[in-house]
Amino acid sequence: MKLVFALRINGWILCLTLLAITAAYAADPQPYAVTIAKTGDTELDGMLAQVCTLISLKEVAPVGSFAMVARARADVGRFTAALQSLGYYQGKVQVRIADRPLDDRGIYDTIDYSPASPPVPVQITVEPGALFHVHNAVIEGSAPSEAKQWLGLKANAPARAADLQQAAEKLMLALQDHGYALAKVEEPIGQLLPDSHELDVSYRVVAGEPVTLGKVSVQGLAKVNPAFVDRRLKIASGQPFKLSDIEKDRQSLQATGVFSTVRVRLGEGQNPQKLDLQQHLPVTFVVGERLRHTIHLGAAYSTDLGGSLNNYWQHHNLFGYGEQLNLTAGVTQLGGNSTTGVGYNVAANFIKPDFLQIGQSLLVNVANIRQNLITYNEDVFLAEVQLSRKLSPVWTGTVGISPEQASITQQGETRDYTLASLPLSLKYDSTNNLLDPTHGNLATAALTPIESLQGSELHTFVIMQLSAASYLDFHTEGRSVLAVRGLLGNIAGAGRFDLPPDKRFYAGGSATVRGYRYQSIGPQFSDGNPQGGKGIATATVEFRQRLFEHYGVVAFTDAGQVSPDTLLASGDWRMGAGLGLRYYTSFGPLRLDVALPLNPQSNSGSFELYLGLGQAF
């Protein structure tokens, strides 16, 4: 009796011990590690990793066995869709967890009783198979004879599902651009030809009849004068319906800056599906006016120029025709290793859009500026009138006249200048964002003759500058961007020390070569203070990588030189390099850059830090 009782006690102890051991090794949720075998197609490999929820949710949503297997099964569908999107219609997908296939009944127990460390291995193998190509594309239904060429599909092109869907969208837009406002294009239907690894695709189209434009109207105007809007609209009643022309007018209204939203509504007041040949299709632009007054507060800091605080008050529609009035007041040079005191700037800026003709703006600006720099101290009062004309969507030309009165002290000597300049510029801009460009190009050629209006020995001189920047997105929707910039400048017509100090070229700082004190690169006086020069050349290479949703990092190298005479690149080249952090907000990235001079010169500093809004360029 005692023996049996003892055996029972020992049995219970054994069971409890086994349970304790199991509890010690099992984990819930279960950590896992994902491995995706390379397919040989770099684009496919990237897409598989991007759509894999086993990877994207691994850290943010840990799971147990049932949810892990369910997640893997859902990923099989995603991988299949990725294969087809790139033209692989006979691909095979296999996912194994702990070396068990997903349909293995024992997979749940294996996961449940696996230890937390090492994590459960998840192996994903994708065999793309043969790449399918387009054999024939057919349009069914009612469509004009030239509709097939609007698809943009070429025979024997890879039969990527994404391209086939895009072809349907192209066809729809082309139909609407040729007057078929009510056309419908159904989802493409593909027929696989397995033996030849080809695909036939058909598009069902209901084009209807071409229609003309009816009444063109604008809704939502409150403070904006209707005449200002009417001048911007190119479409009119009775014209053939053309979607691209309507979109151009929508963009033209949006570009005025007085509207927060501009939408297009077709067929206002009637059922567009019941239009006949005698009817016209009304077009209504529905606008939402932005706030007439806005206030902006800005701040920036760098170790060379110190801190700055700026306040901007803006009126976006002064007289009802989109006029802008901007009042600015700022305090600058709050500290900094390149300054000698606090500076300020006060300015009033008026912009009259569509001056004399559409796309031409008149700018009137007056400003009072004080700068206290190691290079020079200056008090400047200037005025300028500029005429800016939009030559095309990417080209803008500007001409102006700008008188100024300045008192400048350099090396203990103060001189007064009364000047008049005639700035001329031509600008090319295909970038996509002002504060955070990720693709496109930007280039400006500027020529500024300047005449002295004071009875001095200073004669007419000309400042010439050519600047450019380019942005390359590595097919990442702006997450991995290579940015480069360059600047060339030259001054002709006067000796270096005859030029006003603020008109000479300087390098060093966030706009030219980071890591060096502001304006420190170039010829120097005997005490090490900058002299400035008549020629400049700078270049920058910067790589920007966005991390997660709001964060990013950058790495950059800058180089530049300032020439004492007009011979470009005759000065000593200086290089700086650094790293930066970005925090992306809805209005632009916050920037923090730290840079070091790689071959410093005297008084150029040992490092510089820059903090501001927007990318460096």
Coordinates of C-alpha atoms in Angstrom, one line a residue:
M1 CA 0.0 0.0 0.0
K2 CA 2.8 2.4 0.9
L3 CA 4.7 1.3 -2.2
V4 CA 1.7 2.1 -4.5
F5 CA 1.1 5.4 -2.8
A6 CA 4.8 6.3 -3.2
L7 CA 4.7 5.4 -6.9
R8 CA 1.7 7.7 -7.4
I9 CA 3.4 10.5 -5.7
N10 CA 6.5 10.0 -7.8
G11 CA 4.4 9.9 -10.9
W12 CA 2.8 13.2 -10.1
I13 CA 6.2 14.7 -9.4
L14 CA 7.4 13.5 -12.8
C15 CA 4.4 15.0 -14.6
L16 CA 4.9 18.3 -12.8
T17 CA 8.5 18.3 -13.6
L18 CA 7.8 17.7 -17.3
L19 CA 5.2 20.5 -17.3
A20 CA 7.7 22.8 -15.7
I21 CA 10.3 21.9 -18.3
T22 CA 7.8 22.4 -21.1
A23 CA 6.8 25.8 -19.7
A24 CA 10.4 26.8 -19.4
Y25 CA 11.1 26.2 -23.1
A26 CA 7.7 27.0 -24.9
A27 CA 7.0 30.6 -25.8
D28 CA 3.8 32.5 -26.6
P29 CA 3.9 34.6 -28.7
Q30 CA 6.6 32.7 -30.5
P31 CA 9.6 34.5 -31.9
Y32 CA 10.5 33.6 -35.5
A33 CA 13.1 34.4 -38.1
V34 CA 12.2 34.7 -41.8
T35 CA 14.5 33.8 -44.7
I36 CA 13.5 34.4 -48.3
A37 CA 15.6 32.5 -50.9
K38 CA 16.9 34.6 -53.8
T39 CA 15.1 34.1 -57.0
G40 CA 17.6 35.6 -59.4
D41 CA 15.3 38.6 -60.2
T42 CA 16.3 41.6 -58.1
E43 CA 13.0 43.4 -58.7
L44 CA 11.0 40.3 -57.6
D45 CA 13.2 39.8 -54.5
G46 CA 12.5 43.3 -53.4
M47 CA 8.8 42.9 -54.0
L48 CA 8.6 39.7 -52.1
A49 CA 10.2 41.3 -49.1
Q50 CA 7.9 44.3 -49.4
V51 CA 4.6 42.3 -49.4
C52 CA 5.7 39.8 -46.8
T53 CA 3.6 40.4 -43.6
L54 CA 5.7 37.7 -41.8
I55 CA 8.5 40.3 -42.0
S56 CA 6.6 43.6 -41.7
L57 CA 4.5 42.4 -38.7
K58 CA 7.1 40.3 -36.9
E59 CA 8.1 43.0 -34.4
V60 CA 4.9 45.1 -34.2
A61 CA 2.4 42.2 -33.9
P62 CA 3.9 39.0 -32.3
V63 CA 1.7 35.9 -32.7
G64 CA 1.3 32.4 -31.6
S65 CA 1.1 29.2 -33.7
F66 CA -2.3 29.6 -35.3
A67 CA -1.9 33.2 -36.2
M68 CA 1.6 32.6 -37.5
V69 CA 0.4 29.8 -39.9
A70 CA -2.5 32.0 -41.0
R71 CA -0.1 34.9 -41.7
A72 CA 2.1 32.6 -43.7
R73 CA -0.9 31.2 -45.8
A74 CA -2.0 34.8 -46.5
D75 CA 1.6 35.6 -47.7
V76 CA 1.4 32.8 -50.2
G77 CA -1.3 34.7 -51.9
R78 CA 0.6 37.9 -51.8
F79 CA 3.7 36.2 -53.3
T80 CA 1.6 34.7 -56.1
A81 CA 0.2 38.2 -56.9
A82 CA 3.8 39.6 -56.9
L83 CA 4.9 36.9 -59.3
Q84 CA 2.0 37.6 -61.7
S85 CA 2.6 41.3 -61.5
L86 CA 6.0 40.8 -63.0
G87 CA 4.8 38.2 -65.6
Y88 CA 5.5 34.9 -63.8
Y89 CA 2.3 33.0 -64.1
Q90 CA 3.6 29.5 -63.4
G91 CA 5.6 30.3 -60.3
K92 CA 5.6 28.1 -57.3
V93 CA 5.6 29.3 -53.6
Q94 CA 6.6 27.2 -50.6
V95 CA 6.6 28.3 -47.0
R96 CA 8.0 26.0 -44.3
I97 CA 7.9 26.8 -40.6
A98 CA 10.3 24.8 -38.4
D99 CA 11.0 22.7 -41.6
R100 CA 7.3 21.7 -41.8
P101 CA 5.0 22.6 -44.7
L102 CA 1.9 24.7 -43.9
D103 CA -0.5 21.7 -44.4
D104 CA 1.3 19.5 -41.9
R105 CA -1.1 18.8 -39.0
G106 CA 1.8 18.7 -36.5
I107 CA 3.0 22.2 -37.4
Y108 CA 1.0 23.8 -34.5
D109 CA 2.5 21.5 -31.8
T110 CA 6.0 22.0 -33.2
I111 CA 5.6 25.8 -32.9
D112 CA 3.9 25.7 -29.5
Y113 CA 6.6 23.5 -28.0
S114 CA 9.6 25.4 -29.6
P115 CA 11.8 27.4 -27.3
A116 CA 11.9 31.2 -27.4
S117 CA 15.6 31.0 -28.4
P118 CA 16.6 30.3 -31.1
P119 CA 13.5 31.7 -32.9
V120 CA 11.4 29.4 -35.1
P121 CA 12.9 29.4 -38.6
V122 CA 10.5 30.4 -41.5
Q123 CA 11.9 29.4 -44.9
I124 CA 10.3 30.9 -48.0
T125 CA 11.2 29.6 -51.4
V126 CA 9.8 31.1 -54.6
E127 CA 10.4 29.5 -58.0
P128 CA 9.4 32.1 -60.7
G129 CA 9.3 29.7 -63.6
A130 CA 9.2 31.0 -67.1
L131 CA 8.5 34.7 -67.9
F132 CA 5.4 35.1 -70.0
H133 CA 5.1 37.6 -72.9
V134 CA 2.2 39.3 -74.6
H135 CA 1.1 37.3 -77.6
N136 CA -1.9 39.4 -78.7
A137 CA -4.0 42.3 -77.2
V138 CA -7.6 42.6 -78.3
I139 CA -10.1 45.4 -77.7
E140 CA -13.7 44.1 -77.6
G141 CA -16.9 46.2 -77.7
S142 CA -17.4 49.7 -79.2
A143 CA -14.2 51.7 -79.6
P144 CA -12.5 53.7 -82.3
S145 CA -10.2 51.9 -84.7
E146 CA -7.1 53.6 -83.3
A147 CA -7.8 52.6 -79.7
K148 CA -5.5 49.6 -79.8
Q149 CA -2.4 51.8 -80.2
W150 CA -3.5 53.8 -77.1
L151 CA -2.9 50.7 -75.0
G152 CA 0.8 51.1 -75.4
L153 CA 1.4 47.3 -75.3
K154 CA 4.0 45.9 -77.6
A155 CA 4.0 42.4 -79.0
N156 CA 6.3 40.1 -77.1
A157 CA 6.6 42.5 -74.2
P158 CA 6.7 40.9 -70.7
A159 CA 3.2 40.1 -69.7
R160 CA 3.4 41.9 -66.3
A161 CA 0.0 42.2 -64.7
A162 CA 0.9 45.7 -63.5
D163 CA 1.6 46.7 -67.1
L164 CA -1.6 45.1 -68.4
Q165 CA -3.6 47.0 -65.8
Q166 CA -1.7 50.2 -66.6
A167 CA -2.6 49.7 -70.2
A168 CA -6.3 49.7 -69.3
E169 CA -5.8 53.0 -67.5
K170 CA -3.9 54.5 -70.5
L171 CA -6.7 53.4 -72.8
M172 CA -9.4 55.0 -70.5
L173 CA -7.5 58.3 -70.4
A174 CA -6.9 58.3 -74.1
L175 CA -10.6 57.8 -74.8
Q176 CA -11.5 60.6 -72.5
D177 CA -8.8 62.8 -74.2
H178 CA -10.4 62.1 -77.6
G179 CA -13.9 63.2 -76.6
Y180 CA -15.3 60.0 -75.1
A181 CA -16.1 61.4 -71.8
L182 CA -18.3 58.6 -70.6
A183 CA -16.2 55.7 -71.8
K184 CA -15.7 52.6 -69.7
V185 CA -12.9 50.1 -69.8
E186 CA -13.4 46.8 -67.9
E187 CA -10.6 44.9 -66.1
P188 CA -8.4 43.1 -68.6
I189 CA -8.9 39.4 -69.1
G190 CA -5.9 37.2 -69.7
Q191 CA -5.7 33.8 -71.4
L192 CA -2.6 31.8 -70.7
L193 CA -0.8 29.9 -73.5
P194 CA 1.3 27.6 -71.3
D195 CA 3.1 25.8 -74.1
S196 CA 4.6 29.0 -75.6
H197 CA 4.7 30.9 -72.3
E198 CA 2.6 33.6 -73.8
L199 CA -0.6 35.4 -72.8
D200 CA -3.5 36.8 -74.8
V201 CA -5.2 39.8 -73.2
S202 CA -8.6 41.3 -74.0
Y203 CA -10.1 44.7 -73.0
R204 CA -13.8 45.2 -73.0
V205 CA -14.6 48.8 -73.9
V206 CA -17.9 50.8 -74.1
A207 CA -16.8 54.1 -75.6
G208 CA -20.1 55.7 -76.4
E209 CA -20.2 58.7 -78.6
P210 CA -17.9 61.8 -78.5
V211 CA -19.4 64.7 -76.5
T212 CA -18.8 68.4 -76.4
L213 CA -18.4 70.6 -73.4
G214 CA -21.5 72.3 -71.9
K215 CA -21.5 75.1 -69.4
V216 CA -18.2 75.7 -67.6
S217 CA -18.7 77.1 -64.1
V218 CA -16.9 77.6 -60.8
Q219 CA -18.4 76.9 -57.4
G220 CA -17.1 77.9 -54.0
L221 CA -15.9 81.5 -54.7
A222 CA -16.2 83.9 -51.8
K223 CA -13.5 86.5 -51.7
V224 CA -11.8 85.7 -55.0
N225 CA -13.1 87.8 -57.9
P226 CA -14.7 85.6 -60.6
A227 CA -12.9 87.6 -63.3
F228 CA -9.6 86.4 -62.0
V229 CA -10.7 82.8 -62.3
D230 CA -12.3 83.2 -65.7
R231 CA -9.0 84.5 -67.2
R232 CA -7.4 81.3 -66.1
L233 CA -9.9 78.9 -67.8
K234 CA -9.0 77.9 -71.3
I235 CA -11.9 75.5 -71.9
A236 CA -15.3 76.8 -73.1
S237 CA -18.8 75.6 -73.9
G238 CA -19.0 74.0 -77.4
Q239 CA -15.4 72.7 -77.4
P240 CA -14.8 68.9 -77.8
F241 CA -14.4 67.2 -74.5
K242 CA -10.7 66.7 -73.8
L243 CA -9.7 65.5 -70.3
S244 CA -6.2 66.8 -70.5
D245 CA -7.4 70.3 -71.2
I246 CA -9.7 70.2 -68.2
E247 CA -6.9 68.9 -66.0
K248 CA -4.6 71.8 -67.2
D249 CA -7.2 74.3 -66.1
R250 CA -7.6 72.6 -62.8
Q251 CA -3.9 72.8 -62.2
S252 CA -3.8 76.4 -63.3
L253 CA -6.4 77.3 -60.7
Q254 CA -4.5 75.3 -58.0
A255 CA -1.3 77.2 -58.9
T256 CA -2.8 80.6 -58.1
G257 CA -2.2 79.9 -54.4
V258 CA -5.6 81.2 -53.3
F259 CA -7.4 77.8 -53.3
S260 CA -6.8 75.0 -50.8
T261 CA -8.7 72.5 -53.1
V262 CA -9.8 72.4 -56.7
R263 CA -11.9 69.5 -57.9
V264 CA -13.7 68.8 -61.1
R265 CA -17.3 67.7 -61.3
L266 CA -18.8 66.5 -64.7
G267 CA -22.4 66.5 -65.6
E268 CA -23.7 68.9 -62.9
G269 CA -27.5 69.1 -62.8
Q270 CA -28.1 66.1 -65.1
N271 CA -27.4 62.4 -65.5
P272 CA -24.3 62.2 -67.7
Q273 CA -25.1 58.6 -68.6
K274 CA -28.3 59.8 -70.5
L275 CA -26.5 62.3 -72.7
D276 CA -27.3 62.2 -76.4
L277 CA -25.6 63.7 -79.4
Q278 CA -27.5 67.0 -79.0
Q279 CA -26.5 67.4 -75.4
H280 CA -23.4 69.0 -73.9
L281 CA -21.5 67.8 -70.8
P282 CA -21.3 70.6 -68.1
V283 CA -18.0 71.0 -66.3
T284 CA -17.9 72.5 -62.8
F285 CA -14.7 73.4 -60.9
V286 CA -15.4 73.1 -57.2
V287 CA -13.0 75.3 -55.2
G288 CA -12.2 75.8 -51.6
E289 CA -10.6 79.1 -50.8
R290 CA -7.6 79.0 -48.4
L291 CA -7.4 81.3 -45.4
R292 CA -6.8 84.8 -46.5
H293 CA -4.3 85.5 -43.7
T294 CA -1.6 83.2 -42.3
I295 CA 1.2 83.6 -39.8
H296 CA 4.4 81.6 -40.0
L297 CA 7.0 81.4 -37.3
G298 CA 10.4 80.1 -38.4
A299 CA 13.6 79.3 -36.5
A300 CA 17.0 77.9 -37.5
Y301 CA 20.4 77.3 -35.8
S302 CA 23.9 76.7 -37.0
T303 CA 27.2 76.9 -35.1
D304 CA 28.6 79.4 -37.6
L305 CA 25.7 81.8 -37.9
G306 CA 24.0 81.1 -34.6
G307 CA 20.2 81.2 -34.2
S308 CA 17.6 83.1 -36.2
L309 CA 13.9 83.8 -35.5
N310 CA 11.6 84.9 -38.2
N311 CA 7.9 85.9 -38.3
Y312 CA 6.0 86.0 -41.6
W313 CA 2.5 87.5 -42.0
Q314 CA 0.9 86.8 -45.4
H315 CA -2.3 88.0 -47.1
H316 CA -3.1 85.6 -50.0
N317 CA -5.8 87.6 -51.8
L318 CA -5.4 91.3 -51.1
F319 CA -7.7 92.8 -53.7
G320 CA -9.6 89.7 -54.9
Y321 CA -7.3 88.9 -57.8
G322 CA -4.8 86.6 -56.0
E323 CA -2.4 89.4 -54.9
Q324 CA 0.0 88.4 -52.1
L325 CA 1.3 90.7 -49.4
N326 CA 4.1 89.3 -47.2
L327 CA 5.5 91.1 -44.2
T328 CA 8.6 89.7 -42.6
A329 CA 10.5 90.5 -39.5
G330 CA 13.4 88.5 -38.2
V331 CA 16.3 88.5 -35.8
T332 CA 19.5 86.8 -37.0
Q333 CA 23.1 86.1 -35.8
L334 CA 22.1 85.1 -32.3
G335 CA 25.5 83.9 -31.4
G336 CA 27.7 81.9 -33.8
N337 CA 31.4 81.6 -34.5
S338 CA 31.2 83.7 -37.7
T339 CA 29.3 86.7 -36.3
T340 CA 30.2 89.8 -34.3
G341 CA 26.7 90.9 -33.2
V342 CA 23.0 90.5 -33.6
G343 CA 21.5 91.3 -37.0
Y344 CA 18.0 91.7 -38.3
N345 CA 15.9 91.8 -41.5
V346 CA 12.6 93.6 -42.1
A347 CA 10.8 93.3 -45.5
A348 CA 7.6 94.0 -47.3
N349 CA 6.8 92.0 -50.4
F350 CA 3.9 92.4 -52.9
I351 CA 3.2 89.9 -55.7
K352 CA 0.6 90.6 -58.4
P353 CA -0.1 87.4 -60.4
D354 CA -1.2 87.4 -64.0
F355 CA 0.2 90.9 -64.5
L356 CA -0.7 92.0 -68.0
Q357 CA -1.0 88.4 -69.1
I358 CA -1.6 84.9 -67.7
G359 CA 1.5 83.3 -66.0
Q360 CA 3.3 86.6 -65.6
S361 CA 3.9 88.1 -62.1
L362 CA 5.0 91.5 -60.8
L363 CA 7.1 91.5 -57.6
V364 CA 7.7 94.6 -55.6
N365 CA 10.0 94.3 -52.5
V366 CA 11.5 96.6 -50.0
A367 CA 13.9 95.5 -47.2
N368 CA 16.2 96.7 -44.5
I369 CA 19.0 94.3 -43.5
R370 CA 21.7 94.4 -40.9
Q371 CA 24.5 91.8 -40.8
N372 CA 27.3 91.7 -38.3
L373 CA 29.8 89.1 -39.6
I374 CA 33.5 88.5 -39.1
T375 CA 33.8 89.1 -42.8
Y376 CA 32.1 92.5 -42.8
N377 CA 29.3 94.5 -41.1
E378 CA 26.6 96.0 -43.2
D379 CA 23.4 98.0 -43.2
V380 CA 21.5 97.8 -46.4
F381 CA 18.3 99.3 -47.6
L382 CA 17.1 97.9 -50.9
A383 CA 14.1 97.9 -53.2
E384 CA 13.4 95.8 -56.2
V385 CA 10.8 95.4 -58.9
Q386 CA 10.8 92.2 -60.9
L387 CA 8.8 90.8 -63.7
S388 CA 8.6 87.0 -63.7
R389 CA 7.1 85.0 -66.6
K390 CA 6.3 81.3 -66.8
L391 CA 7.6 80.3 -70.2
S392 CA 6.5 76.6 -69.8
P393 CA 5.6 74.3 -66.9
V394 CA 9.3 74.0 -66.1
W395 CA 10.9 77.2 -67.4
T396 CA 10.7 80.7 -65.8
G397 CA 12.3 83.9 -66.9
T398 CA 12.9 86.9 -64.6
V399 CA 14.0 90.5 -65.3
G400 CA 14.1 93.3 -62.7
I401 CA 15.7 96.4 -61.4
S402 CA 17.0 96.9 -57.9
P403 CA 18.4 100.0 -56.3
E404 CA 20.2 99.8 -52.9
Q405 CA 22.0 101.9 -50.4
A406 CA 24.6 100.2 -48.2
S407 CA 27.1 101.1 -45.6
I408 CA 29.7 98.3 -45.2
T409 CA 32.7 98.0 -42.9
Q410 CA 35.5 95.6 -43.6
Q411 CA 38.8 95.5 -41.8
G412 CA 38.0 98.7 -40.0
E413 CA 37.3 100.7 -43.1
T414 CA 33.7 101.9 -43.8
R415 CA 32.5 102.7 -47.3
D416 CA 29.0 103.7 -48.6
Y417 CA 27.6 102.4 -51.8
T418 CA 24.6 103.5 -53.9
L419 CA 24.0 100.8 -56.5
A420 CA 21.5 99.8 -59.1
S421 CA 21.4 96.3 -60.5
L422 CA 19.5 94.7 -63.3
P423 CA 19.0 91.0 -62.4
L424 CA 18.3 88.6 -65.3
S425 CA 17.7 84.9 -64.7
L426 CA 16.4 81.8 -66.4
K427 CA 15.3 78.9 -64.3
Y428 CA 14.5 75.3 -65.0
D429 CA 12.6 73.4 -62.3
S430 CA 11.2 69.8 -62.7
T431 CA 11.4 68.9 -59.1
N432 CA 8.4 67.6 -57.2
N433 CA 8.7 69.3 -53.8
L434 CA 10.1 72.6 -52.5
L435 CA 11.3 71.4 -49.1
D436 CA 12.0 67.7 -49.9
P437 CA 12.6 67.1 -53.6
T438 CA 13.0 63.4 -54.4
H439 CA 13.3 63.5 -58.2
G440 CA 13.7 66.0 -61.0
N441 CA 16.2 68.7 -61.9
L442 CA 16.8 72.4 -60.9
A443 CA 19.0 74.8 -62.8
T444 CA 19.3 78.6 -62.7
A445 CA 21.4 80.9 -64.9
A446 CA 21.7 84.4 -63.6
L447 CA 23.3 87.5 -65.0
T448 CA 23.3 90.7 -62.9
P449 CA 24.9 93.9 -64.2
I450 CA 25.4 96.4 -61.4
E451 CA 26.1 100.1 -61.8
S452 CA 27.4 102.5 -59.1
L453 CA 25.1 105.6 -58.8
Q454 CA 27.6 107.3 -56.5
G455 CA 30.5 109.4 -57.7
S456 CA 33.2 106.8 -57.0
E457 CA 35.8 104.9 -59.1
L458 CA 33.6 101.8 -59.1
H459 CA 32.3 101.2 -62.6
T460 CA 29.8 98.8 -64.0
F461 CA 30.5 95.2 -63.1
V462 CA 28.7 91.9 -63.9
I463 CA 28.0 89.0 -61.6
M464 CA 27.4 85.7 -63.5
Q465 CA 26.2 82.5 -61.8
L466 CA 25.2 79.1 -62.9
S467 CA 23.7 76.7 -60.3
A468 CA 22.1 73.3 -60.7
A469 CA 20.8 70.4 -58.6
S470 CA 19.6 66.9 -59.5
Y471 CA 17.7 64.3 -57.6
L472 CA 17.6 60.6 -58.4
D473 CA 15.1 58.3 -56.7
F474 CA 16.1 54.6 -56.8
H475 CA 12.6 53.4 -57.5
T476 CA 11.7 53.7 -53.8
E477 CA 9.0 56.4 -53.8
G478 CA 11.4 58.9 -52.3
R479 CA 12.9 56.7 -49.6
S480 CA 16.4 56.4 -51.2
V481 CA 17.5 59.5 -53.0
L482 CA 20.8 60.6 -54.4
A483 CA 21.1 64.4 -54.6
V484 CA 23.8 66.4 -56.2
R485 CA 24.3 70.2 -56.6
G486 CA 26.9 72.5 -58.1
L487 CA 27.6 76.2 -58.4
L488 CA 29.9 78.3 -60.7
G489 CA 30.3 82.0 -60.4
N490 CA 32.4 84.8 -61.9
I491 CA 32.6 88.6 -61.6
A492 CA 33.8 90.8 -64.4
G493 CA 34.4 94.5 -64.7
A494 CA 36.0 95.5 -61.5
G495 CA 39.0 94.7 -59.3
R496 CA 38.4 92.5 -56.3
F497 CA 38.9 95.2 -53.7
D498 CA 37.0 97.7 -55.7
L499 CA 33.9 95.5 -55.4
P500 CA 31.6 96.0 -52.4
P501 CA 32.5 93.2 -49.9
D502 CA 28.9 91.8 -49.9
K503 CA 29.1 91.4 -53.7
R504 CA 32.2 89.2 -53.7
F505 CA 32.0 85.4 -53.6
Y506 CA 32.5 83.4 -50.4
A507 CA 32.3 79.7 -49.6
G508 CA 31.7 77.8 -46.4
G509 CA 28.4 77.2 -44.6
S510 CA 25.2 75.2 -45.3
A511 CA 24.7 76.7 -48.8
T512 CA 28.2 75.8 -50.2
V513 CA 30.6 73.7 -48.1
R514 CA 29.4 72.3 -44.8
G515 CA 31.9 71.8 -42.0
Y516 CA 33.6 75.2 -42.6
R517 CA 32.7 78.4 -40.9
Y518 CA 30.4 80.7 -42.9
Q519 CA 32.4 82.5 -45.6
S520 CA 35.7 81.2 -44.3
I521 CA 36.9 79.5 -47.5
G522 CA 39.1 81.5 -49.9
P523 CA 41.7 84.3 -49.7
Q524 CA 42.3 85.8 -46.3
F525 CA 43.7 89.0 -44.8
S526 CA 46.7 88.8 -42.6
D527 CA 44.6 88.4 -39.5
G528 CA 42.8 85.4 -41.1
N529 CA 39.5 87.1 -41.9
P530 CA 38.0 86.3 -45.3
Q531 CA 38.6 88.7 -48.2
G532 CA 36.2 87.2 -50.7
G533 CA 36.9 86.5 -54.4
K534 CA 35.8 87.0 -58.0
G535 CA 35.3 83.3 -58.8
I536 CA 33.6 80.4 -57.1
A537 CA 33.0 76.7 -57.7
T538 CA 31.3 74.3 -55.3
A539 CA 29.8 70.8 -55.6
T540 CA 27.9 68.5 -53.3
V541 CA 27.0 64.8 -53.3
E542 CA 24.4 63.7 -50.7
F543 CA 22.6 60.4 -50.2
R544 CA 19.3 60.4 -48.3
Q545 CA 17.8 57.3 -46.8
R546 CA 14.4 57.3 -45.2
L547 CA 13.9 54.9 -42.2
F548 CA 10.5 53.8 -41.0
E549 CA 7.7 56.4 -41.4
H550 CA 9.1 59.6 -39.9
Y551 CA 12.9 59.2 -39.7
G552 CA 15.8 59.4 -42.1
V553 CA 19.6 59.7 -42.3
V554 CA 21.9 61.4 -44.8
A555 CA 25.6 61.2 -45.7
F556 CA 27.2 64.0 -47.7
T557 CA 30.4 65.4 -49.1
D558 CA 30.9 69.0 -50.1
A559 CA 33.8 70.7 -52.0
G560 CA 34.5 74.2 -53.0
Q561 CA 37.0 77.0 -53.8
V562 CA 37.0 80.7 -54.1
S563 CA 39.3 82.4 -56.6
P564 CA 40.9 85.8 -55.9
D565 CA 40.6 86.7 -59.6
T566 CA 38.3 85.9 -62.5
L567 CA 40.1 82.6 -63.3
L568 CA 37.7 79.9 -62.2
A569 CA 39.1 77.1 -60.0
S570 CA 42.3 78.9 -59.3
G571 CA 41.8 78.9 -55.6
D572 CA 42.5 76.1 -53.1
W573 CA 39.9 73.4 -53.0
R574 CA 38.4 72.6 -49.5
M575 CA 36.3 69.5 -48.7
G576 CA 33.9 68.8 -45.9
A577 CA 31.9 65.7 -45.1
G578 CA 29.2 64.8 -42.6
L579 CA 26.1 62.9 -41.5
G580 CA 22.6 64.1 -40.8
L581 CA 19.3 63.1 -39.3
R582 CA 15.8 63.8 -40.6
Y583 CA 12.4 63.8 -39.0
Y584 CA 9.7 64.0 -41.6
T585 CA 6.6 66.1 -40.7
S586 CA 3.5 66.9 -42.8
F587 CA 5.0 70.3 -43.8
G588 CA 8.6 69.2 -44.4
P589 CA 11.6 67.4 -42.9
L590 CA 13.4 68.8 -39.9
R591 CA 17.1 68.7 -40.6
L592 CA 20.1 68.2 -38.3
D593 CA 23.5 68.0 -40.0
V594 CA 27.0 67.7 -38.5
A595 CA 30.0 68.2 -40.8
L596 CA 33.8 68.2 -40.4
P597 CA 36.4 70.0 -42.6
L598 CA 38.6 67.3 -44.3
N599 CA 41.4 69.7 -45.2
P600 CA 40.8 72.9 -43.1
Q601 CA 42.5 76.2 -43.5
S602 CA 43.2 78.7 -40.8
N603 CA 40.1 80.0 -39.0
S604 CA 37.8 77.5 -40.8
G605 CA 36.8 75.8 -37.5
S606 CA 36.8 72.1 -36.5
F607 CA 33.2 71.2 -37.1
E608 CA 29.8 72.8 -37.7
L609 CA 26.2 71.8 -36.8
Y610 CA 23.1 72.9 -38.8
L611 CA 19.5 72.7 -37.7
G612 CA 16.6 73.9 -39.9
L613 CA 13.4 73.0 -41.8
G614 CA 13.7 71.3 -45.2
Q615 CA 16.5 69.5 -46.9
A616 CA 19.9 71.3 -47.3
F617 CA 19.0 71.8 -51.0

